[in-house]
PDB file of C-alpha atoms in Angstrom:
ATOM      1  CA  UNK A   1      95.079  87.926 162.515  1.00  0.00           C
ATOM      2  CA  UNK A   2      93.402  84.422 162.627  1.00  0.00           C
ATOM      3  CA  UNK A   3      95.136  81.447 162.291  1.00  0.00           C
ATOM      4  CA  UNK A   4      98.423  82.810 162.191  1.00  0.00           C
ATOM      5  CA  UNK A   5     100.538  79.539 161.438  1.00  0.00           C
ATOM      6  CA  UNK A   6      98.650  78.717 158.661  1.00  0.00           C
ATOM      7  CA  UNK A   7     100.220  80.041 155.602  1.00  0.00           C
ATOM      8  CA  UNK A   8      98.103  82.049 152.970  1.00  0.00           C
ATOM      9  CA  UNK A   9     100.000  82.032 149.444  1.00  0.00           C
ATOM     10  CA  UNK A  10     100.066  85.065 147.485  1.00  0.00           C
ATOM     11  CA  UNK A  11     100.957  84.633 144.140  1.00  0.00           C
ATOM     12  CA  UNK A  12     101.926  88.271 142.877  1.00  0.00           C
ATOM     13  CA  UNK A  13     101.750  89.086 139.292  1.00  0.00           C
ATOM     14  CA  UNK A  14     102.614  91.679 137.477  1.00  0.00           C
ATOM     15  CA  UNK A  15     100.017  92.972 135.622  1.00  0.00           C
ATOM     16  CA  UNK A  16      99.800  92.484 131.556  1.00  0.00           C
ATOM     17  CA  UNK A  17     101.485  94.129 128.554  1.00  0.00           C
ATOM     18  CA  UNK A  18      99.648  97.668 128.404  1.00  0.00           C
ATOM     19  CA  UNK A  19      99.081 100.916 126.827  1.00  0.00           C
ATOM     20  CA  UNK A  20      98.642 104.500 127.972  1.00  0.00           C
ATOM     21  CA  UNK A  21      97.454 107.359 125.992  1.00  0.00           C
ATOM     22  CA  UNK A  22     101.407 109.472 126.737  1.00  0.00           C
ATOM     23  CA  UNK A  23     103.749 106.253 126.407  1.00  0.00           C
ATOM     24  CA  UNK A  24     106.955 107.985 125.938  1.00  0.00           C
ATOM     25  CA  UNK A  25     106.890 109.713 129.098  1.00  0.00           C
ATOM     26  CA  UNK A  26     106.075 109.180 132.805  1.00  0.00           C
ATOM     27  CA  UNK A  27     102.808 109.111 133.726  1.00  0.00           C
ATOM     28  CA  UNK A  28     100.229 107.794 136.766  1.00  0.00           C
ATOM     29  CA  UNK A  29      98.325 106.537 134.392  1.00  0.00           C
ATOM     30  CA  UNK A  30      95.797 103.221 134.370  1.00  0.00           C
ATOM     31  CA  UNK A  31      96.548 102.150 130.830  1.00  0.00           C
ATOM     32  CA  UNK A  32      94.894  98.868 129.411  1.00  0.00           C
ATOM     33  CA  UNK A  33      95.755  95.995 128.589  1.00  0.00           C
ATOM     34  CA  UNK A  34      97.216  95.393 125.118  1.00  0.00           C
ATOM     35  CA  UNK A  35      95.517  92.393 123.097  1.00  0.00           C
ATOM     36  CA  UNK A  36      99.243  90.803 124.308  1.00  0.00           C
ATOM     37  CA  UNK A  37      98.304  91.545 127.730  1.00  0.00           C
ATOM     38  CA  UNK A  38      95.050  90.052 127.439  1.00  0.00           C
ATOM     39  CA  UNK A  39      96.684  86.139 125.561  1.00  0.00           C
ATOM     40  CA  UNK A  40      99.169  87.164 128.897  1.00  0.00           C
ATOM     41  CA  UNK A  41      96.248  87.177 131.341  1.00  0.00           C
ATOM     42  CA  UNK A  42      94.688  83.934 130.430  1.00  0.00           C
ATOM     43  CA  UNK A  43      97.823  82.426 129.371  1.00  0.00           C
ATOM     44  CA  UNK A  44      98.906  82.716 133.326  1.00  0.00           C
ATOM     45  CA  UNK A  45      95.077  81.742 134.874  1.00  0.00           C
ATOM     46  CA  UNK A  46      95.317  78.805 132.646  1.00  0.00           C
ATOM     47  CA  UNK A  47      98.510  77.785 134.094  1.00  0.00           C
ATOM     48  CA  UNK A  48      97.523  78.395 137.290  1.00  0.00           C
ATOM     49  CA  UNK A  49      94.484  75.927 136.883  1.00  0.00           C
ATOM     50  CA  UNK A  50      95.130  73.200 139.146  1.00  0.00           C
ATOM     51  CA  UNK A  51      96.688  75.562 142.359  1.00  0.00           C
ATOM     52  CA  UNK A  52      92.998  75.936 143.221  1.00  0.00           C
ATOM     53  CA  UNK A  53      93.143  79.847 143.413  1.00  0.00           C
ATOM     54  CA  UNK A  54      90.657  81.344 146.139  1.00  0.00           C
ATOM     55  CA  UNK A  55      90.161  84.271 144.527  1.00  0.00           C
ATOM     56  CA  UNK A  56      92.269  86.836 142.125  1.00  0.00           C
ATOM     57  CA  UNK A  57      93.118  90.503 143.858  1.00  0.00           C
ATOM     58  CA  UNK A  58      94.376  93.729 141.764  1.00  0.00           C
ATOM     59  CA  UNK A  59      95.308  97.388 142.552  1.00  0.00           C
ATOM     60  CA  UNK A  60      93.082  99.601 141.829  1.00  0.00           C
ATOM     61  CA  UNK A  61      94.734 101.283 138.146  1.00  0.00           C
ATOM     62  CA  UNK A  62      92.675  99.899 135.602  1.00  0.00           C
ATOM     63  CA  UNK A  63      95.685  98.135 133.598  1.00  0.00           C
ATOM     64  CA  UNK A  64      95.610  95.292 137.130  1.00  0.00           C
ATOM     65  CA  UNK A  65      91.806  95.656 137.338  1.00  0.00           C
ATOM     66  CA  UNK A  66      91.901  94.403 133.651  1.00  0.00           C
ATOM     67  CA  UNK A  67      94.441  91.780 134.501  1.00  0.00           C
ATOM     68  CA  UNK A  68      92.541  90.613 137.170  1.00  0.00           C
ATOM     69  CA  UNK A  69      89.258  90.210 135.180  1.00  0.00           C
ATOM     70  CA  UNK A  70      90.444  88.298 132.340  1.00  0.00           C
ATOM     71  CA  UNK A  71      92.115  85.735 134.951  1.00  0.00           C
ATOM     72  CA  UNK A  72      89.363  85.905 137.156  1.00  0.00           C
ATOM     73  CA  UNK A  73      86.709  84.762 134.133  1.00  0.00           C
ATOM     74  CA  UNK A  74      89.256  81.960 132.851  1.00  0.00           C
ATOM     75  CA  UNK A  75      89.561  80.643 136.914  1.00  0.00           C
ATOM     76  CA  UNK A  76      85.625  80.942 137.484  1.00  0.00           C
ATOM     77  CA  UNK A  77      86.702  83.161 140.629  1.00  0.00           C
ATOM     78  CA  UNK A  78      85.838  86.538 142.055  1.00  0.00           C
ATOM     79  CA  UNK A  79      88.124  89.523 141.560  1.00  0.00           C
ATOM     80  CA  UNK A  80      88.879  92.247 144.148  1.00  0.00           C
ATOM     81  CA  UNK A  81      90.495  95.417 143.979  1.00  0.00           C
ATOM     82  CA  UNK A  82      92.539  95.953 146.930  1.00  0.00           C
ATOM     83  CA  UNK A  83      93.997  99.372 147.833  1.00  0.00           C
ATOM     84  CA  UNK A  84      97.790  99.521 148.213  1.00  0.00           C
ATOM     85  CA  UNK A  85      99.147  96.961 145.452  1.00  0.00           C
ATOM     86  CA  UNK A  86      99.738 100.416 143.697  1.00  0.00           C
ATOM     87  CA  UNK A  87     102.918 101.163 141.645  1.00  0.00           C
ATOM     88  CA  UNK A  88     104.542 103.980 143.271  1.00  0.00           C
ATOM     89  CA  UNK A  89     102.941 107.634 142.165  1.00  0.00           C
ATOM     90  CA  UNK A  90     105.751 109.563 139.945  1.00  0.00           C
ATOM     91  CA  UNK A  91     103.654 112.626 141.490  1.00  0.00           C
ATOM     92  CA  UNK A  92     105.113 116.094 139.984  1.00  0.00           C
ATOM     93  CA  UNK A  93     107.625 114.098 137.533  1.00  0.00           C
ATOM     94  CA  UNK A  94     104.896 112.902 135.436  1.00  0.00           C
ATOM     95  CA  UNK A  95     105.190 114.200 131.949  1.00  0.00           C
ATOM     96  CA  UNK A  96     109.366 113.942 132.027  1.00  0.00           C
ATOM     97  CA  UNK A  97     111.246 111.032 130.135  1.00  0.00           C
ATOM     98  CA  UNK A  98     110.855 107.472 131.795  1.00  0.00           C
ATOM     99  CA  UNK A  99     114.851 107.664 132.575  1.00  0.00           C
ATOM    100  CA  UNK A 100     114.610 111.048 134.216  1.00  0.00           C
ATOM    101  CA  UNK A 101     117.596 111.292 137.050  1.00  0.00           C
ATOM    102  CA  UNK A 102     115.053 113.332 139.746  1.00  0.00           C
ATOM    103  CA  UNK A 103     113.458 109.966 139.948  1.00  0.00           C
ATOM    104  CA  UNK A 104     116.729 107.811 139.393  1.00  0.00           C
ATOM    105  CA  UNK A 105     118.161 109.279 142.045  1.00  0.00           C
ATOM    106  CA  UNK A 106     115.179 108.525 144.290  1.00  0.00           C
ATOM    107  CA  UNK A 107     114.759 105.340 143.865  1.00  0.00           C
ATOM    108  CA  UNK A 108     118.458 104.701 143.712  1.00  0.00           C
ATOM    109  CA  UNK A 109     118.227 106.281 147.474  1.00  0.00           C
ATOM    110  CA  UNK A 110     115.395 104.245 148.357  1.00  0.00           C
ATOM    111  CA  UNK A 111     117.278 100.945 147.254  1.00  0.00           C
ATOM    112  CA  UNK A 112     120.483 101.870 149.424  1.00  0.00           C
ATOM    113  CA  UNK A 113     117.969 102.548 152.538  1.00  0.00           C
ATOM    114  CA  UNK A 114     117.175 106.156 152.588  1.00  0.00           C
ATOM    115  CA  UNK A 115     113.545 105.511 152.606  1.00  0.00           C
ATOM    116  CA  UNK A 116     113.017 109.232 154.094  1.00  0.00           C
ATOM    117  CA  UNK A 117     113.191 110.468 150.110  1.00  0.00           C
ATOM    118  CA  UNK A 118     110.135 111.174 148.129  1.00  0.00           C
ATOM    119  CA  UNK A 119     109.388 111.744 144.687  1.00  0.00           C
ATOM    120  CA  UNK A 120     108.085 114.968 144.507  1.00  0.00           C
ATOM    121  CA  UNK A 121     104.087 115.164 144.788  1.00  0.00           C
ATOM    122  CA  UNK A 122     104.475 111.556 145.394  1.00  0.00           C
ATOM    123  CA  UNK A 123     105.518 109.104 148.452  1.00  0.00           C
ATOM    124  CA  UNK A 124     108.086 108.439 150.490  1.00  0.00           C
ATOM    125  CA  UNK A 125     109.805 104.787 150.008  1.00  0.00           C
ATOM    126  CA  UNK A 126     108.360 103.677 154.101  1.00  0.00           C
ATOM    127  CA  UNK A 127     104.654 104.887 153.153  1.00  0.00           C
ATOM    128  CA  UNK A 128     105.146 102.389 150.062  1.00  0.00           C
ATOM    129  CA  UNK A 129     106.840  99.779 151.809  1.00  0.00           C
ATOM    130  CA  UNK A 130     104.162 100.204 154.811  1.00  0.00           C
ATOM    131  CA  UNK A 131     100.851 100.268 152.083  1.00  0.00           C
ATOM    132  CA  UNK A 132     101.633  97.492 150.162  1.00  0.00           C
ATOM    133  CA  UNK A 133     102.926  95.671 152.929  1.00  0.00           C
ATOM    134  CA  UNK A 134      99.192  96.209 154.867  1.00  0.00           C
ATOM    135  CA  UNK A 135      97.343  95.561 151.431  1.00  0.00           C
ATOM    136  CA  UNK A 136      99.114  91.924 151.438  1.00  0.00           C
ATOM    137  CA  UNK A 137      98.678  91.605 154.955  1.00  0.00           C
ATOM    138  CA  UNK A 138      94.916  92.194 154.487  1.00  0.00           C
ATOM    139  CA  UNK A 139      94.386  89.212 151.653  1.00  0.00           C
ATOM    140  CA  UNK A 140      96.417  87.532 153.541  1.00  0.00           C
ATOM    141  CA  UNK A 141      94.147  87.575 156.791  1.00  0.00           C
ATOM    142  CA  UNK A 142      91.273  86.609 154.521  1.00  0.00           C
ATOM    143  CA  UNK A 143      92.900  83.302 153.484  1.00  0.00           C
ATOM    144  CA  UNK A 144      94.929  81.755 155.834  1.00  0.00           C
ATOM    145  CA  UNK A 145      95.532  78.180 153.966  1.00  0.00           C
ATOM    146  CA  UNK A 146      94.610  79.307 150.940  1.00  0.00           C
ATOM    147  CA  UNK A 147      96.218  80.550 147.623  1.00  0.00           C
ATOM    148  CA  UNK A 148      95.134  83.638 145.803  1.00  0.00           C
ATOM    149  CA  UNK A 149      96.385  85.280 142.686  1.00  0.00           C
ATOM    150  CA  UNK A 150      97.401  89.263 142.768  1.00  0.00           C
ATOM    151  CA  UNK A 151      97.769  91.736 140.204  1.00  0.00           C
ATOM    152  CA  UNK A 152     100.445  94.070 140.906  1.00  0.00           C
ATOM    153  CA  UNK A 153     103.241  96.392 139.066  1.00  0.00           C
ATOM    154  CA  UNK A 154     106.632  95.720 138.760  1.00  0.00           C
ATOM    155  CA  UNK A 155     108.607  98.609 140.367  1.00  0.00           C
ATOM    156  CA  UNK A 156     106.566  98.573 143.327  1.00  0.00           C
ATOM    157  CA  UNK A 157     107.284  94.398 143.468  1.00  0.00           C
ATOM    158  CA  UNK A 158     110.791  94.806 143.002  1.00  0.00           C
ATOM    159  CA  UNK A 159     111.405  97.677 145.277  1.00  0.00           C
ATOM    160  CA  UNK A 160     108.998  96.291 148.690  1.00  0.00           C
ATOM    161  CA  UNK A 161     109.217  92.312 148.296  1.00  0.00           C
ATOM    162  CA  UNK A 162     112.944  92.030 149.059  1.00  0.00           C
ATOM    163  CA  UNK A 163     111.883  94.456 151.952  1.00  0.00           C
ATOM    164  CA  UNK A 164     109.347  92.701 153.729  1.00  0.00           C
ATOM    165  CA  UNK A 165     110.540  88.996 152.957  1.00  0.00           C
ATOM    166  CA  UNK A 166     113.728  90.060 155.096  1.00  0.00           C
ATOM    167  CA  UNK A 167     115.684  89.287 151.640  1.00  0.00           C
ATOM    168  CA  UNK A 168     117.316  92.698 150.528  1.00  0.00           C
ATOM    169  CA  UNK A 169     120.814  91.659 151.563  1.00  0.00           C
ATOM    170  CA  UNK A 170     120.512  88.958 148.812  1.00  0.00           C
ATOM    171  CA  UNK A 171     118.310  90.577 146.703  1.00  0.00           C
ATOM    172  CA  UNK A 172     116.595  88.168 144.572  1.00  0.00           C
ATOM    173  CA  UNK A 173     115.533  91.206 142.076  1.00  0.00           C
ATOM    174  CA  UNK A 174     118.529  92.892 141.703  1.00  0.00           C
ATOM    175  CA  UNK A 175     119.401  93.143 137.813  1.00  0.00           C
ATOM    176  CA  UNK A 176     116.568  90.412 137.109  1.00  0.00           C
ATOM    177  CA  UNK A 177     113.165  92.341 135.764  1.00  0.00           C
ATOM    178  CA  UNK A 178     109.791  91.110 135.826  1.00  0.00           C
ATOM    179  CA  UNK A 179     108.156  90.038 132.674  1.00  0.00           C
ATOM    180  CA  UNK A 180     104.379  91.005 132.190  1.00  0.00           C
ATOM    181  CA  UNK A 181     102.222  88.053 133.975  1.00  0.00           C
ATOM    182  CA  UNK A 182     105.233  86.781 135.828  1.00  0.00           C
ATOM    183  CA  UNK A 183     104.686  85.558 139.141  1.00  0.00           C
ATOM    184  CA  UNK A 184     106.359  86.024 142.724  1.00  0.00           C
ATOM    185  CA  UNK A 185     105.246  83.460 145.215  1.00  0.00           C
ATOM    186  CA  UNK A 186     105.138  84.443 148.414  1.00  0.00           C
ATOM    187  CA  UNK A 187     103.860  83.090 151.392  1.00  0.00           C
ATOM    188  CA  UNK A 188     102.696  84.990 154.969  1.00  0.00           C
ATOM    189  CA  UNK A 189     101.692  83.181 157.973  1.00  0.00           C
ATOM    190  CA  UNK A 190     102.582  84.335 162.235  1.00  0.00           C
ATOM    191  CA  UNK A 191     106.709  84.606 161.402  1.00  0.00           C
ATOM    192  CA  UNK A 192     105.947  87.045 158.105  1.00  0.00           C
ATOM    193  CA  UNK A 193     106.349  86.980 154.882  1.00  0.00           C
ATOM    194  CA  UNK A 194     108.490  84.903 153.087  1.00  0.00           C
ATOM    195  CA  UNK A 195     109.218  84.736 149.365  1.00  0.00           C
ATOM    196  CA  UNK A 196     109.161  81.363 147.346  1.00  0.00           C
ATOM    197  CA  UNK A 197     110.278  82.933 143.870  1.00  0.00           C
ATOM    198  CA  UNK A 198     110.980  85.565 141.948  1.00  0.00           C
ATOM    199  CA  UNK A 199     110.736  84.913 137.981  1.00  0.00           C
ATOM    200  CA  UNK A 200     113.192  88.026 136.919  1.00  0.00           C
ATOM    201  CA  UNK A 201     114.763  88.102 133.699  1.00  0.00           C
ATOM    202  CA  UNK A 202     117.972  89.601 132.947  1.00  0.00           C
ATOM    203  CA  UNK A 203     116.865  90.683 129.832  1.00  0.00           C
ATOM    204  CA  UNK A 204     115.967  94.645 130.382  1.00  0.00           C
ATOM    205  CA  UNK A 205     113.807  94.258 127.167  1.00  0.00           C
ATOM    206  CA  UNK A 206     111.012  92.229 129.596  1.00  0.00           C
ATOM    207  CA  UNK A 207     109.769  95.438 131.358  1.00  0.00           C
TER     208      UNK A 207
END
């Protein structure tokens, strides 16, 4: 990397309220952004006005993309899709109910440190934690001294951030979820990653 003591700052957002064509169930789905999630998209560029954003990144499923282009046009920046800011696949589960205990008992493994498990047809939690953790190192290598704004997905945010900020004995998202549009700041520079916020609500109703 270039400049490695000077920090980038990655402002990671979760993407905006969205719908999907089988919302009862799980799904890989892209959705799209609700006419909520698009008031929630400009409603956080607008705020983000005067932090002189470099440019605005998203994962590639279409609900981020979507994110990313409505805050992108109210910041007069470019928008990027950047492979790896992914949630994490529900692979063969999709179709069962959202509170299904194959994938409970997963992610309930991955959050104790068994990150050998995978969800069936899907990943194991170290190739999530290692391909989000390169897609932020890769923005970040782009703009060292600079702040850019990221669409994301809450699960995958919740589970890898704690992870790679060096922060999951005091995890800041434990029993706080992450509203649409709410923003993590973290910054990276030579020592890592380190994370500035976490905007969590304790009101389950959020996600």
């Amino acid at each position: 990397m270039s400049d490695l003591h000077c920090a980038a700052t990655l402002l990671i957002a979760r993407h905006g309220d969205a719908e999907y064509g089988h919302s009862s169930v799980l799904t890989d789905e892209g959705g799209w952004l609700s006419e909520k999630g698009i008031a929630q998209a400009e409603s956080l560029a607008a705020s983000l006005a005067t932090r002189r954003i470099a440019r605005v990144h998203t994962s590639s499923l279409a609900r981020a993309v979507e994110s990313g282009a409505v805050a992108a046009r109210v910041l007069g920046v470019d928008t990027r899709v950047v492979p790896g800011l992914e949630e994490f696949s529900v692979g063969a589960l999709a179709g069962r109910p959202h509170d299904d205990p194959e994938l409970a008992s997963v992610v309930k493994a991955w959050m104790h440190g068994d990150l050998g498990r995978f969800i069936p047809g899907g990943e194991t939690g170290e190739e999530v934690i290692a391909r989000y953790r390169e897609a932020l190192l890769s923005i970040a290598d782009q703009f060292r001294g600079e702040t850019v704004l990221v669409f994301s997905h809450g699960g995958v945010m919740s589970f890898v951030l704690p992870r790679i900020t060096g922060t999951v004995r005091d995890d800041p998202t434990a029993g706080r979820f992450l509203p649409n549009c709410a923003v993590a700041e973290v910054s990276v520079d030579g020592d890592g990653f380190t994370m500035r916020s976490w905007p969590g609500s304790s009101d389950r109703a959020v996600v």
